[in-house]
XYZ file of N, CA and C in Angstrom:
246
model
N 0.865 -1.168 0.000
C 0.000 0.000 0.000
C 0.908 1.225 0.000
N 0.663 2.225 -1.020
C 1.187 3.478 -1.019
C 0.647 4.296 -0.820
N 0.559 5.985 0.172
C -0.724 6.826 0.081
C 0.593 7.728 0.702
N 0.862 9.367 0.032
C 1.423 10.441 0.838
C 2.488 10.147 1.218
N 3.530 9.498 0.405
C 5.209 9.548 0.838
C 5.348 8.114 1.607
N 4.492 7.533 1.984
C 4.263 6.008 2.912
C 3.853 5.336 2.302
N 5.046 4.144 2.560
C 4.387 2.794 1.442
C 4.253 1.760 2.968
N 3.627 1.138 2.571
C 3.283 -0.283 3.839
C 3.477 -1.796 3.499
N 4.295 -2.469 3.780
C 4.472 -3.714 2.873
C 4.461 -4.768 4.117
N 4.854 -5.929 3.778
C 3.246 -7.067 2.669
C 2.521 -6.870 3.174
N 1.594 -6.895 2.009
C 0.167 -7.093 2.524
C -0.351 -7.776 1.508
N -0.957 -9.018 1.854
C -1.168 -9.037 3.501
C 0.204 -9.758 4.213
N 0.213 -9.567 5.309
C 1.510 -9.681 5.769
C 1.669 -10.961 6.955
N 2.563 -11.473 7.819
C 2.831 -12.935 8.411
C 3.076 -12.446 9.540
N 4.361 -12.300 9.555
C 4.813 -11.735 11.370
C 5.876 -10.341 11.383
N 5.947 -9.824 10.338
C 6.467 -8.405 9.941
C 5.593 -7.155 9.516
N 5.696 -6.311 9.478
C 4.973 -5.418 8.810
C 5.678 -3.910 8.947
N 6.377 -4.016 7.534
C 7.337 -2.630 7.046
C 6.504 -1.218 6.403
N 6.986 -0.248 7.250
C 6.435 0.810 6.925
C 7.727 1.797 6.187
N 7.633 2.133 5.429
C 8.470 3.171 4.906
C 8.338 4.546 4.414
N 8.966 5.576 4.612
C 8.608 6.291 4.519
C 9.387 8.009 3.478
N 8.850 8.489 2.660
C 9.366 9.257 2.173
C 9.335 11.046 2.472
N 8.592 11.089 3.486
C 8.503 12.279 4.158
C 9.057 12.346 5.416
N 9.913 12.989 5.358
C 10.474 13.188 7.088
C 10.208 14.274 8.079
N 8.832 13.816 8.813
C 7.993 14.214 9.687
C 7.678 13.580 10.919
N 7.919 14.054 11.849
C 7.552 13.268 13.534
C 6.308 12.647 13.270
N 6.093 11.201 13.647
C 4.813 11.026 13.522
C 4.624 9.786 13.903
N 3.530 9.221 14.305
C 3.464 7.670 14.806
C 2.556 6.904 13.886
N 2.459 5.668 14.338
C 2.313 4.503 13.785
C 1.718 3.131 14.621
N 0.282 3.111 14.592
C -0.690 2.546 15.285
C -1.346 1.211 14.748
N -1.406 0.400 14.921
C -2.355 -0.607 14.428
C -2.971 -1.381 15.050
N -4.412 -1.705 14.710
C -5.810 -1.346 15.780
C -6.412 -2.860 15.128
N -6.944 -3.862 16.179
C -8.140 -5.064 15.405
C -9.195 -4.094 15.226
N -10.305 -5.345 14.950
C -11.782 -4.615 14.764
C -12.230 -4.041 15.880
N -11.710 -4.811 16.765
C -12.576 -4.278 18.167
C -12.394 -3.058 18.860
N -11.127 -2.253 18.072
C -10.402 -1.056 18.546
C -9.018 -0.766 19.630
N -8.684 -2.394 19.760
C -7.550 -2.878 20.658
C -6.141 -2.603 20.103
N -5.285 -1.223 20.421
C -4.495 -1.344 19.909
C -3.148 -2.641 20.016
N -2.494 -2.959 19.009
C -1.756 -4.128 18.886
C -0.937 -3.532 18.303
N 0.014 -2.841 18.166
C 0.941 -2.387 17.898
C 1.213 -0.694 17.735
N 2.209 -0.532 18.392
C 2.687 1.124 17.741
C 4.124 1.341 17.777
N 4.818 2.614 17.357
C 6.227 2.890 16.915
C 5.601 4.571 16.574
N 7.100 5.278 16.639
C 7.036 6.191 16.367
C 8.333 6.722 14.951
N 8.333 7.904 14.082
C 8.882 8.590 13.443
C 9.259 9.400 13.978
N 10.853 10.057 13.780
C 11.175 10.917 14.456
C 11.400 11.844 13.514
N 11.498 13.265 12.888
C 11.998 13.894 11.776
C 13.547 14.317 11.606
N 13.502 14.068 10.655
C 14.810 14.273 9.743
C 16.016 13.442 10.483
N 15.126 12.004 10.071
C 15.998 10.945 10.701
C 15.376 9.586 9.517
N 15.901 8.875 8.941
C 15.457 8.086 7.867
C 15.572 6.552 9.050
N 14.366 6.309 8.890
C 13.771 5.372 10.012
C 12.682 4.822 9.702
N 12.884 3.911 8.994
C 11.430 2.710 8.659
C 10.810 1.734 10.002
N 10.085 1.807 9.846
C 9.707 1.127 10.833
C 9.164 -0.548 10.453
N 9.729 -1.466 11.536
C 9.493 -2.789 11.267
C 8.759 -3.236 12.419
N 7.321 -3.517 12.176
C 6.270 -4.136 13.673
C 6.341 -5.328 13.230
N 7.198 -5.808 14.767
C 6.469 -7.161 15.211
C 5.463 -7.311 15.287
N 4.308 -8.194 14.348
C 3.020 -8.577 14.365
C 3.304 -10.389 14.790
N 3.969 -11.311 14.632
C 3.922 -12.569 15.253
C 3.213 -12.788 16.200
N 2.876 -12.055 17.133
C 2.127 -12.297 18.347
C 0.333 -12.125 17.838
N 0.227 -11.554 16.878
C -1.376 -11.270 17.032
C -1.864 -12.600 15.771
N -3.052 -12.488 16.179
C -3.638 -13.472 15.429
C -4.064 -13.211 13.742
N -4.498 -13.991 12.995
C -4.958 -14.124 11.283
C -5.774 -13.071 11.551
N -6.315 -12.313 10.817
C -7.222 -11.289 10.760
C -7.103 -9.963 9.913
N -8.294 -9.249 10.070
C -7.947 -7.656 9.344
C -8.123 -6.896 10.747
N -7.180 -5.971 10.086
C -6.252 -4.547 11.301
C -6.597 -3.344 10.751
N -6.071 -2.132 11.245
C -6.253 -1.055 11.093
C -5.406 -0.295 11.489
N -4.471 0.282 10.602
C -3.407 0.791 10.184
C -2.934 2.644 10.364
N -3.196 3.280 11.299
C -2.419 4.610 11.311
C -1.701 5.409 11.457
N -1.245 6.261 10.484
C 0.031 6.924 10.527
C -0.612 8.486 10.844
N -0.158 8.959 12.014
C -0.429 10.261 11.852
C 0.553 10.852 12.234
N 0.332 12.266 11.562
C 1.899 13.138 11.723
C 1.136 14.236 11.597
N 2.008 15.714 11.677
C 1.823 17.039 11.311
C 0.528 17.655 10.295
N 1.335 16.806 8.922
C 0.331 16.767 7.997
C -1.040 16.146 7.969
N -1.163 15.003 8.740
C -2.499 14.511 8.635
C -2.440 13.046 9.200
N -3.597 12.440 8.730
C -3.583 10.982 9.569
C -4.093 9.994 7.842
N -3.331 8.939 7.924
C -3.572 7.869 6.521
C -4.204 6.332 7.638
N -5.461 6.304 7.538
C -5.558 5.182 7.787
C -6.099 3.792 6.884
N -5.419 2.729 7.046
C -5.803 1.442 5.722
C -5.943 0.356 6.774
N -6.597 -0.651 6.003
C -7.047 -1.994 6.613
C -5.958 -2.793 5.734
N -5.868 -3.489 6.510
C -4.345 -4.153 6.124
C -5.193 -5.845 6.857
N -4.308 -6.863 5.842
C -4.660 -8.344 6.342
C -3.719 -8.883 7.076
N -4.023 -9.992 7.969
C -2.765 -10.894 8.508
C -2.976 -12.039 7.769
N -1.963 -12.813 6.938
C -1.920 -14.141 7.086
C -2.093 -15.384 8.484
């Protein structure tokens, strides 16, 4: 998935989940089940080139919910687990 300088890879994804990023802006990085339980976060720091790699191994098969918010705004996607 690509949207605003952030690409998100695999998807659907196993026990990794790479965020990358082409804007360098403070900003975090959330990912939510259906039920609204967050299961993962990380942060961006600016003007520091820093991808972020979530450990997802621990959570179960399912669809998630994915957000990046920063300065500029908030990108949120539904993303799958294998």
């Amino acid at each position: 998935i690509e949207e605003a300088g952030y690409m998100i890879f695999p998807v659907p994804f196993e026990d990794q989940l790479t965020i990358q990023r082409a804007v360098y802006e403070t900003g975090t990085v959330e990912v939510h089940n259906t039920s609204g339980v967050l299961m993962a976060s990380d942060n961006f720091r600016k003007n520091k080139r820093n991808d972020i790699i979530l450990d997802m191994s621990t959570v179960p098969s399912g669809i998630y919910f994915i957000r990046i918010s920063t300065s500029s705004g908030t990108i949120s996607k539904t993303i799958n687990k294998n």
